PDB file of N, CA and C in Angstrom:
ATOM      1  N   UNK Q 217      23.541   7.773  -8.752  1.00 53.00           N
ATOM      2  CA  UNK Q 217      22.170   7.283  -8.764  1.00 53.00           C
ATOM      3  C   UNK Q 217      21.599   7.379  -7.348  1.00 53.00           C
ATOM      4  N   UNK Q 218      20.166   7.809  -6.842  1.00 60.00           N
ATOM      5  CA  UNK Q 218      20.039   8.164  -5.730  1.00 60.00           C
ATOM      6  C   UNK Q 218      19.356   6.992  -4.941  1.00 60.00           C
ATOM      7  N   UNK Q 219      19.466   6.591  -4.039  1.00 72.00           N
ATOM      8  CA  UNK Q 219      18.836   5.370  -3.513  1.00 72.00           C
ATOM      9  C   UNK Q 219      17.509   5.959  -2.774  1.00 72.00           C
ATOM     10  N   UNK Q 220      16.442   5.089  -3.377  1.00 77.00           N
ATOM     11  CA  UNK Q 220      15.330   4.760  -3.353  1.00 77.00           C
ATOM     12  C   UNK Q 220      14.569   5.816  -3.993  1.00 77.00           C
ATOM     13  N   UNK Q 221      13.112   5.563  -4.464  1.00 87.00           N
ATOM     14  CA  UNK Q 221      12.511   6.018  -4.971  1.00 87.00           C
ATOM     15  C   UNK Q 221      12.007   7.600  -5.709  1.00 87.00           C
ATOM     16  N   UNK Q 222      12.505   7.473  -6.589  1.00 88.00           N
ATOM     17  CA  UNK Q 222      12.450   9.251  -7.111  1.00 88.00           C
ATOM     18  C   UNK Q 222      10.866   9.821  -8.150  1.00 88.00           C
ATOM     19  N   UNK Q 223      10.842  10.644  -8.498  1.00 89.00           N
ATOM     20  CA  UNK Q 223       9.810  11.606  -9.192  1.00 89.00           C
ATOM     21  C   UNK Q 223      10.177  10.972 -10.569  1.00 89.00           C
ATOM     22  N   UNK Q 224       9.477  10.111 -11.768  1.00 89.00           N
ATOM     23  CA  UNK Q 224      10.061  10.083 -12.778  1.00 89.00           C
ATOM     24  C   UNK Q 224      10.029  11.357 -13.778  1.00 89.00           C
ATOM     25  N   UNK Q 225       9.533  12.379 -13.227  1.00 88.00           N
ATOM     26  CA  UNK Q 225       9.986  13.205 -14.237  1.00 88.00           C
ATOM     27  C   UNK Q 225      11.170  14.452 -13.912  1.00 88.00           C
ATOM     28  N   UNK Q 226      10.929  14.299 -12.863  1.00 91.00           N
ATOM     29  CA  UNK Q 226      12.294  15.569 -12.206  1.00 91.00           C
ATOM     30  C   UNK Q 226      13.192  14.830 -11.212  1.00 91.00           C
ATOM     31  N   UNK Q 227      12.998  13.405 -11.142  1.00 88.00           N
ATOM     32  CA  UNK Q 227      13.991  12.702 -10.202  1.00 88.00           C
ATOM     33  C   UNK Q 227      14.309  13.458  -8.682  1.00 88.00           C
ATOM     34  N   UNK Q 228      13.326  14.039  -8.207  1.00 90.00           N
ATOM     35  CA  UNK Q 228      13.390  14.515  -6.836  1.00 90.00           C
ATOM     36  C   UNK Q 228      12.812  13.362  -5.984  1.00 90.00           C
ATOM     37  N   UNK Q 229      13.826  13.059  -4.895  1.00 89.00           N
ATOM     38  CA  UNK Q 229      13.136  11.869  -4.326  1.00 89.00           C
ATOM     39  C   UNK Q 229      11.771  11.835  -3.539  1.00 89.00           C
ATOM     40  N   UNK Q 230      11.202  10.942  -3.770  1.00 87.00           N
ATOM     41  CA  UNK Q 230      10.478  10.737  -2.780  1.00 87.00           C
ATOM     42  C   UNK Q 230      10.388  10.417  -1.045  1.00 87.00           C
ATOM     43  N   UNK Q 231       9.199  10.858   0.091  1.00 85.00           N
ATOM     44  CA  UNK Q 231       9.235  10.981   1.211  1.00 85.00           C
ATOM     45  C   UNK Q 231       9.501   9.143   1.644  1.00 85.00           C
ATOM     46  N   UNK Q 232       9.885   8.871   2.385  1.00 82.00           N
ATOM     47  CA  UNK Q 232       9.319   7.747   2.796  1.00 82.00           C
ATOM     48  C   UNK Q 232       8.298   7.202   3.280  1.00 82.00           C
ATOM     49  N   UNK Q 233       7.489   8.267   4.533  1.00 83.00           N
ATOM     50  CA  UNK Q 233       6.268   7.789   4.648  1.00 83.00           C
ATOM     51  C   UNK Q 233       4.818   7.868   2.852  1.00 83.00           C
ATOM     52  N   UNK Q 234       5.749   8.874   2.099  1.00 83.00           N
ATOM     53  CA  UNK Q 234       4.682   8.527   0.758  1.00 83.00           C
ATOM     54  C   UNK Q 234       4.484   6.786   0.274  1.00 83.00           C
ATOM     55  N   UNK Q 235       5.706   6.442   0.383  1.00 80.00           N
ATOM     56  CA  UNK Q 235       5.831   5.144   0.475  1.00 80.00           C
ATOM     57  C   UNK Q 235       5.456   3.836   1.215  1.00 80.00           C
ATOM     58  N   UNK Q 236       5.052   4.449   2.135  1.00 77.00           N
ATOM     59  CA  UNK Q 236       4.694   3.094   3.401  1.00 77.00           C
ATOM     60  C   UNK Q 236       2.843   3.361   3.005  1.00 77.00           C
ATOM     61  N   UNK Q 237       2.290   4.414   3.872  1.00 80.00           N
ATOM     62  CA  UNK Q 237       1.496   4.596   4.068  1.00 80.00           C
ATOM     63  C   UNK Q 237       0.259   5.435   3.099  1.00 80.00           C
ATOM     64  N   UNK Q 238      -0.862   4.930   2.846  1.00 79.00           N
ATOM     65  CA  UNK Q 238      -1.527   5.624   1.718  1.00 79.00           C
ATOM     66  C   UNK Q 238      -1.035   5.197   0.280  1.00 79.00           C
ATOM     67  N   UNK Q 239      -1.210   3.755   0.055  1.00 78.00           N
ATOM     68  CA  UNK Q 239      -0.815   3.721  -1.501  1.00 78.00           C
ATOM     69  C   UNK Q 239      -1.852   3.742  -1.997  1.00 78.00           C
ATOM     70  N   UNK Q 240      -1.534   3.513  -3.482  1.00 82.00           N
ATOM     71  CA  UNK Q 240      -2.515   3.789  -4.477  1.00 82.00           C
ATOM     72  C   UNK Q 240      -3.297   5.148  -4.594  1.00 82.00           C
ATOM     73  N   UNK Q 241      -2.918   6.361  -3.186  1.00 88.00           N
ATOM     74  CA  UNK Q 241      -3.571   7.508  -3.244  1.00 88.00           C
ATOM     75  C   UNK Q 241      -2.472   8.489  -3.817  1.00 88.00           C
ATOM     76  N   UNK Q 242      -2.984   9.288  -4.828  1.00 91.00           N
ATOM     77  CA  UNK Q 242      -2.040  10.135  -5.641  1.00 91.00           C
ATOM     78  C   UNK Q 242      -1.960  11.236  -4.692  1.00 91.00           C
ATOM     79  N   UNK Q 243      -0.503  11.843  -4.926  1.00 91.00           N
ATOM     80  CA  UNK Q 243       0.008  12.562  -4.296  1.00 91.00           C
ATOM     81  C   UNK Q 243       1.068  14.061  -4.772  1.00 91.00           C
ATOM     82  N   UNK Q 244       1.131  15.156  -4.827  1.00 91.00           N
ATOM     83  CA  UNK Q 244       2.452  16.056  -5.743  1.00 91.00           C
ATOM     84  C   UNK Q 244       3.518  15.746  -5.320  1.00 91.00           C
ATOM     85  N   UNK Q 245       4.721  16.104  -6.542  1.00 91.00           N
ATOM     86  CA  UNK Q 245       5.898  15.721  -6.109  1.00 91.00           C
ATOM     87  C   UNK Q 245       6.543  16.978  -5.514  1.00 91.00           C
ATOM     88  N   UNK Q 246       7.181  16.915  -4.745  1.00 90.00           N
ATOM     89  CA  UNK Q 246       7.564  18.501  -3.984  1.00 90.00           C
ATOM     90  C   UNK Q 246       8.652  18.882  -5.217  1.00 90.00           C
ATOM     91  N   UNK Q 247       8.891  18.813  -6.142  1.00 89.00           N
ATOM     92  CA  UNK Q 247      10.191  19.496  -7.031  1.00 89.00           C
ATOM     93  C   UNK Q 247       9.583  19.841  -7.961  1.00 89.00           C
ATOM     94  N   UNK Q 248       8.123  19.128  -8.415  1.00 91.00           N
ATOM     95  CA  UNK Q 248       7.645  19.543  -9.888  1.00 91.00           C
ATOM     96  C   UNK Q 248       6.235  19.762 -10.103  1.00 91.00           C
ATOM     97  N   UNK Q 249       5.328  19.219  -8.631  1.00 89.00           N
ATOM     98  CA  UNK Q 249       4.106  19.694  -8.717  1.00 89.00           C
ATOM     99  C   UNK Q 249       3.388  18.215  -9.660  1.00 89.00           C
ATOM    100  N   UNK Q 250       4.267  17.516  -9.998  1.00 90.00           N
ATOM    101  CA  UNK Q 250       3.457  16.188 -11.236  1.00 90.00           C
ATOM    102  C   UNK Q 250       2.743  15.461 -10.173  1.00 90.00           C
ATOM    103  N   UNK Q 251       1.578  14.843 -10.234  1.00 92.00           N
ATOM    104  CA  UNK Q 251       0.885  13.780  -9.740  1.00 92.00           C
ATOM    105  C   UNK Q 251       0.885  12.796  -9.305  1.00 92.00           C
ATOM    106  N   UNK Q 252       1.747  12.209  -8.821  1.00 92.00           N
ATOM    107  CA  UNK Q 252       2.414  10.643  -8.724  1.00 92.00           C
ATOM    108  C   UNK Q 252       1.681   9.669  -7.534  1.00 92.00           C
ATOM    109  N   UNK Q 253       1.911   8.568  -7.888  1.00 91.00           N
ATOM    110  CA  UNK Q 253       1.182   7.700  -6.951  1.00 91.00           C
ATOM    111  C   UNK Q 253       2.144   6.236  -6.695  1.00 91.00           C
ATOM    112  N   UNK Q 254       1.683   5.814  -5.424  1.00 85.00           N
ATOM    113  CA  UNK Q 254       2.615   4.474  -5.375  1.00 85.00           C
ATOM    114  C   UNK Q 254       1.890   3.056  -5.377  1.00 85.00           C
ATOM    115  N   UNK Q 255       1.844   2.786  -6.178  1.00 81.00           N
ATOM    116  CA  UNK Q 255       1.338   1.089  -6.549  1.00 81.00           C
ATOM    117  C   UNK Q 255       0.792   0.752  -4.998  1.00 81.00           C
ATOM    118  N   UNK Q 256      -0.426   0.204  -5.221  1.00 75.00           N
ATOM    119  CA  UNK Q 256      -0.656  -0.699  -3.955  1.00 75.00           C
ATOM    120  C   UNK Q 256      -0.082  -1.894  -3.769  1.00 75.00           C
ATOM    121  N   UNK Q 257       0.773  -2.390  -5.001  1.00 68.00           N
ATOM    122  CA  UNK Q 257       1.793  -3.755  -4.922  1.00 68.00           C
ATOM    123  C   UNK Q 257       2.544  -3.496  -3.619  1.00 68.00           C
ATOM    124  N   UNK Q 258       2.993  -2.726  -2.647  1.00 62.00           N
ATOM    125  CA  UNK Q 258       3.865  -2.519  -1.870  1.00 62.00           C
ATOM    126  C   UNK Q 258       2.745  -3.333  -0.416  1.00 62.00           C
ATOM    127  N   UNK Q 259       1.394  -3.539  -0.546  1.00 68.00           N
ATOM    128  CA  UNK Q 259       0.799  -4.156   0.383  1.00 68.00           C
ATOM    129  C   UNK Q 259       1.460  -5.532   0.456  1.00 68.00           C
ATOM    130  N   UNK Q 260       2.013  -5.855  -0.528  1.00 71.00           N
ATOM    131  CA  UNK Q 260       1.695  -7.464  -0.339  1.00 71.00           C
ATOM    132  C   UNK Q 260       3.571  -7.514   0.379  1.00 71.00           C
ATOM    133  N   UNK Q 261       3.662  -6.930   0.235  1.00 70.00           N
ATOM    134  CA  UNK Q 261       4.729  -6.546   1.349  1.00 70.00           C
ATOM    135  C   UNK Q 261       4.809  -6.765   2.950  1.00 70.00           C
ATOM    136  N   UNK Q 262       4.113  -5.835   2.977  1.00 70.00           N
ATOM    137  CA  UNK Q 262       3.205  -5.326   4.186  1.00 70.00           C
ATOM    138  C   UNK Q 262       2.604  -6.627   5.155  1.00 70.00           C
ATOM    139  N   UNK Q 263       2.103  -7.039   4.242  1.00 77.00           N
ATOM    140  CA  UNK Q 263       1.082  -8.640   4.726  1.00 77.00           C
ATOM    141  C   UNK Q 263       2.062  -9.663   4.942  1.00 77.00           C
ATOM    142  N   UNK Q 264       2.873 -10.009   4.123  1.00 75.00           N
ATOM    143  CA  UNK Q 264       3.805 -10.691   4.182  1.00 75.00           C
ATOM    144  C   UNK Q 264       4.876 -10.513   5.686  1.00 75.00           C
ATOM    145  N   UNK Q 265       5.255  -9.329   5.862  1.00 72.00           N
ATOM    146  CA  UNK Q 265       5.739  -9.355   6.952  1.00 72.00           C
ATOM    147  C   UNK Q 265       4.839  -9.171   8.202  1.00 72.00           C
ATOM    148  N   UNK Q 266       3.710  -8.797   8.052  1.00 76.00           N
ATOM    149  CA  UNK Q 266       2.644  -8.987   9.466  1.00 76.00           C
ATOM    150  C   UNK Q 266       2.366 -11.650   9.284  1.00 76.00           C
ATOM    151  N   UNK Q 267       2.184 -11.761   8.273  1.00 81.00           N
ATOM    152  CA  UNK Q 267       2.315 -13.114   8.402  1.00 81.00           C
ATOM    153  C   UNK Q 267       3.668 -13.462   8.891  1.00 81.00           C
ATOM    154  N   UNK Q 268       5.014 -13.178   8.927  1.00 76.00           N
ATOM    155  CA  UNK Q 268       6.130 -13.672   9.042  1.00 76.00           C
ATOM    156  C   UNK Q 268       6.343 -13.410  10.434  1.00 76.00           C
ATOM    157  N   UNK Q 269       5.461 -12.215  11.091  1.00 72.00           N
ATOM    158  CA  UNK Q 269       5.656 -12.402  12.548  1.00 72.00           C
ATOM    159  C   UNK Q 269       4.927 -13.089  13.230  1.00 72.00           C
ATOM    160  N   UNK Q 270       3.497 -13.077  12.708  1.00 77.00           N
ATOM    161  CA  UNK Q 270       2.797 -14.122  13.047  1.00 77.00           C
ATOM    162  C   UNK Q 270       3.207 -15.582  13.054  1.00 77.00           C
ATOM    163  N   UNK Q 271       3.537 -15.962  12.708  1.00 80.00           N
ATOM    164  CA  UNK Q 271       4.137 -17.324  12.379  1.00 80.00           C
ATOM    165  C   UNK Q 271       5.290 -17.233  12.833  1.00 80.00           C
ATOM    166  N   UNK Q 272       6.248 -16.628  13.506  1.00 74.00           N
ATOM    167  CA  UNK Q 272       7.196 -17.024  13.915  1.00 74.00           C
ATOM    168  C   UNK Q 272       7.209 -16.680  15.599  1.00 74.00           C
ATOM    169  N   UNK Q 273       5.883 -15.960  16.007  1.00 71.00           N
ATOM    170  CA  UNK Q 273       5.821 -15.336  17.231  1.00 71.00           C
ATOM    171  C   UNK Q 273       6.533 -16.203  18.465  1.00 71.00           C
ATOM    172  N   UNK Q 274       5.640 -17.664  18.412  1.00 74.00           N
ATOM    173  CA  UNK Q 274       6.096 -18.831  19.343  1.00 74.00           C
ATOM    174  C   UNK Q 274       7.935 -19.097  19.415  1.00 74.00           C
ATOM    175  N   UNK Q 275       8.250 -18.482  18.762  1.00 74.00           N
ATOM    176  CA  UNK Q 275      10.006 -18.768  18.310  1.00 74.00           C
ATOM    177  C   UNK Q 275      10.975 -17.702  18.935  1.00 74.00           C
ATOM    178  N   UNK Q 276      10.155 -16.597  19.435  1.00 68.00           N
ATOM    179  CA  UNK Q 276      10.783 -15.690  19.479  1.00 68.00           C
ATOM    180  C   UNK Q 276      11.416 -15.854  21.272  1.00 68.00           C
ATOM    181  N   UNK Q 277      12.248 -15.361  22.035  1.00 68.00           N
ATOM    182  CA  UNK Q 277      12.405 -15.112  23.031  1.00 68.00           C
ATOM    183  C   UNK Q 277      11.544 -14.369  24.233  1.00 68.00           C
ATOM    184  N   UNK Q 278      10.758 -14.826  25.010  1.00 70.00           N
ATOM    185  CA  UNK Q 278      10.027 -14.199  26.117  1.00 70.00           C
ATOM    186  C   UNK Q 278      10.955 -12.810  26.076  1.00 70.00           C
ATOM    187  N   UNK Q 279      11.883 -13.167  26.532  1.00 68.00           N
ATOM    188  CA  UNK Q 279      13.017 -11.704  27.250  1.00 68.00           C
ATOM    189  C   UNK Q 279      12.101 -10.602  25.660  1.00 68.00           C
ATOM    190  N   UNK Q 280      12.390 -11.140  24.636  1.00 59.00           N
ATOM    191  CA  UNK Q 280      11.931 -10.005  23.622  1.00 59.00           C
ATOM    192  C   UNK Q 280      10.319  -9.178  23.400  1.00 59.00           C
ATOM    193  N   UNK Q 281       9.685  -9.776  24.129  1.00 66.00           N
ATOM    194  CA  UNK Q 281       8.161  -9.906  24.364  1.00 66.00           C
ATOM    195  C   UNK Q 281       7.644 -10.052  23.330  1.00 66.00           C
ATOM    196  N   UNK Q 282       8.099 -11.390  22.640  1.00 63.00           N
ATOM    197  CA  UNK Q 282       8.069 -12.442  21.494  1.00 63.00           C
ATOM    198  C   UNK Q 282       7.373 -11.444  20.263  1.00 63.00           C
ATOM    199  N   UNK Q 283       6.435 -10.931  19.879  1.00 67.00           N
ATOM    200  CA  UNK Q 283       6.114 -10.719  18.484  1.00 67.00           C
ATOM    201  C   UNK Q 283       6.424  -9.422  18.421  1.00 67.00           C
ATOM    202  N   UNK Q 284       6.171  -8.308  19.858  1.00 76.00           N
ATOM    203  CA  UNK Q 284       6.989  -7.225  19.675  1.00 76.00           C
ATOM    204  C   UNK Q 284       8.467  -7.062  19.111  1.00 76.00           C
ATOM    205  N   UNK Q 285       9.129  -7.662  19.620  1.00 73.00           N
ATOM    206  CA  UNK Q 285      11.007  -7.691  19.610  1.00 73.00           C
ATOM    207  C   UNK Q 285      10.698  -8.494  18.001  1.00 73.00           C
ATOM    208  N   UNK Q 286      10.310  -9.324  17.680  1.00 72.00           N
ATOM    209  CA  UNK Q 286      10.400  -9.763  16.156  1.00 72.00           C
ATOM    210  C   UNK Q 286       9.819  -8.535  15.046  1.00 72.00           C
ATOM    211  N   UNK Q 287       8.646  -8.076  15.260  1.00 76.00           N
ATOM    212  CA  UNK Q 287       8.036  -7.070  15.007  1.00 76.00           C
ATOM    213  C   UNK Q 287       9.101  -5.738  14.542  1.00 76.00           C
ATOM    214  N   UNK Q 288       9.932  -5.459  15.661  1.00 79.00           N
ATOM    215  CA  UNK Q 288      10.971  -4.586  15.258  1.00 79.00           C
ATOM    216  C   UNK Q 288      12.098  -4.336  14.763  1.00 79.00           C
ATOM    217  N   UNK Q 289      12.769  -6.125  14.960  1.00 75.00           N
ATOM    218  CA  UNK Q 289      13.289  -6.443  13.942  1.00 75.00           C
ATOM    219  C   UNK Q 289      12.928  -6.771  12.728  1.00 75.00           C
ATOM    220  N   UNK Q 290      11.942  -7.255  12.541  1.00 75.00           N
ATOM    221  CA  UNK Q 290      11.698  -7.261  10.566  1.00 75.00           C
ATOM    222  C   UNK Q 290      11.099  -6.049  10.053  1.00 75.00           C
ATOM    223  N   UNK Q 291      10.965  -5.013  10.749  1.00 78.00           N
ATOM    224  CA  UNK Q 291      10.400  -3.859  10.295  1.00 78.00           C
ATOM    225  C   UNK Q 291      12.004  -3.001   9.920  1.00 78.00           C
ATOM    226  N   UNK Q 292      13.315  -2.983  10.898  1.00 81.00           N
ATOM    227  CA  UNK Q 292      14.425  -2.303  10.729  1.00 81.00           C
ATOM    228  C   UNK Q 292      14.926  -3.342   9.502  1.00 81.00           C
ATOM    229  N   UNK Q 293      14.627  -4.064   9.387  1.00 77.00           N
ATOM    230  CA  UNK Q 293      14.766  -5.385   7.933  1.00 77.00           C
ATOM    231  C   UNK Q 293      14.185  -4.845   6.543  1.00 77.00           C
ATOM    232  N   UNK Q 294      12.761  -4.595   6.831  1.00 76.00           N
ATOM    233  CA  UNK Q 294      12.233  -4.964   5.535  1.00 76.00           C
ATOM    234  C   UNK Q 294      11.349  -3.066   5.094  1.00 76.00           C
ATOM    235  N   UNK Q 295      11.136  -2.926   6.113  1.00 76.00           N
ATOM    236  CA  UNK Q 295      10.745  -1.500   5.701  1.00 76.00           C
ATOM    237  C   UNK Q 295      12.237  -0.299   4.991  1.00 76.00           C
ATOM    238  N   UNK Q 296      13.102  -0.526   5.358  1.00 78.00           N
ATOM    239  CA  UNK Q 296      13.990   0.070   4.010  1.00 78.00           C
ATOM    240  C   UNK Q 296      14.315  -0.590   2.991  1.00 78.00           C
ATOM    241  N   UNK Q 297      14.554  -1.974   3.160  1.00 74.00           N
ATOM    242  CA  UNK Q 297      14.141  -2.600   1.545  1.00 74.00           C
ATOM    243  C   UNK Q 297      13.137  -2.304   0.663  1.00 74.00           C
ATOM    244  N   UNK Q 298      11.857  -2.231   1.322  1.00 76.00           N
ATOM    245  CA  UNK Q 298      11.011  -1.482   0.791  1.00 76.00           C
ATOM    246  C   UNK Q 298      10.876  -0.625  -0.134  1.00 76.00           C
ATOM    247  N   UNK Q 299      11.596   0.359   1.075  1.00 77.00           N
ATOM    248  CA  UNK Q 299      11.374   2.245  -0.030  1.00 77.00           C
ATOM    249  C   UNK Q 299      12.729   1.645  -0.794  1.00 77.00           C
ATOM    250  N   UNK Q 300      13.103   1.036  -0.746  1.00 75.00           N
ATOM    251  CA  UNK Q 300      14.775   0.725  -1.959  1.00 75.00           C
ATOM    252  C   UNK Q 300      14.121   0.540  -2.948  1.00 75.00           C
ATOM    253  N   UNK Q 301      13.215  -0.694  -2.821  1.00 73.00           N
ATOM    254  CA  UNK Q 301      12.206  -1.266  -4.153  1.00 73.00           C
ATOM    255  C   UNK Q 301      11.145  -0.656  -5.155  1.00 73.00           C
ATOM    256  N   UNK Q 302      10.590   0.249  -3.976  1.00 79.00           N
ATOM    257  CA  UNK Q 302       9.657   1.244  -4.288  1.00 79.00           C
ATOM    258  C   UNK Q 302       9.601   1.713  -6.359  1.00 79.00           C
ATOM    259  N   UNK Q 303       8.368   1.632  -6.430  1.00 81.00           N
ATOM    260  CA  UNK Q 303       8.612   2.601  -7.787  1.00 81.00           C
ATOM    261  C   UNK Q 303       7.347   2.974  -7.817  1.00 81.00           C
ATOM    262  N   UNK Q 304       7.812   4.548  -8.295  1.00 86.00           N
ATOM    263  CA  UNK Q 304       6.775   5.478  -7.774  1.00 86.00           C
ATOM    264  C   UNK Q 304       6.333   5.912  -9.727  1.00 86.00           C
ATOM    265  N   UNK Q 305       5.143   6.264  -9.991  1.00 85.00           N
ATOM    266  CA  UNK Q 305       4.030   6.464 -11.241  1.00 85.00           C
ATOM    267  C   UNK Q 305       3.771   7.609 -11.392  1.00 85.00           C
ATOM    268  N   UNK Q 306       3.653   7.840 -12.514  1.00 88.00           N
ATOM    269  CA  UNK Q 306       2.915   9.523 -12.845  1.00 88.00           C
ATOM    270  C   UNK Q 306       1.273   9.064 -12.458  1.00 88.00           C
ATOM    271  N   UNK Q 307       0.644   9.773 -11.582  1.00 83.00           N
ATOM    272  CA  UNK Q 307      -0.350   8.891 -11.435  1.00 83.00           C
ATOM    273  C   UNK Q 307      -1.795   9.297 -12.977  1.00 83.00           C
ATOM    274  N   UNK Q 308      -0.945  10.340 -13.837  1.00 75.00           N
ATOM    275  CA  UNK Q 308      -2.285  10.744 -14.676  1.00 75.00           C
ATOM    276  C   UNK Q 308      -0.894  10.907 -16.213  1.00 75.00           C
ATOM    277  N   UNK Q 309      -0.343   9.797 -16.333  1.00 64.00           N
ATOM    278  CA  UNK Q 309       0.456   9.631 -17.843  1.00 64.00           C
ATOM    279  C   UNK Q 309      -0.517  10.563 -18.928  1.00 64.00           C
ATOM    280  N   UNK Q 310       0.644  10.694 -19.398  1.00 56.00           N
ATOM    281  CA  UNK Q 310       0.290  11.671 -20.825  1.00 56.00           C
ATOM    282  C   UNK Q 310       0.276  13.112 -21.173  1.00 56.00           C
TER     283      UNK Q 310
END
């Protein structure tokens, strides 16, 4: 089984930046040419971890230059959980 997000009709995986950046905009799959698109559900993602640094900025270590150094750790955190979670749409079924 291939980890993270594939083509549902030819199971060729998907890019990762298809995944981060530009959702909800349909896109071809490089193996089959089908239409696919990625849910804008993956924002609330997104927000969630821009709030989690926000809110934890004051916590962080000066030496780290507090929201940067947190910033890059929850991004090496949560941005491959991400594309793990990912599920990618025919964006024109039928």
């Amino acid at each position: 089984m291939p980890l993270g997000p594939t083509c549902p009709a030819c199971a060729t995986r998907v890019p990762f930046l298809k995944t981060q950046w530009g959702l909800g905009t349909p896109f071809c799959c490089r193996g089959c040419e089908a239409l696919l698109v990625v849910p804008r559900t993956n924002i609330v993602v997104h927000l969630a971890l821009f709030a989690g640094i926000w809110l934890a900025r004051d916590y962080i270590p000066s030496e780290w230059y507090r929201a940067l150094g947190l910033f890059i750790v929850l991004a090496a955190i949560v941005l491959p959980l991400t594309w793990v979670g990912t599920r990618v749409r025919l964006a024109n079924p039928g």
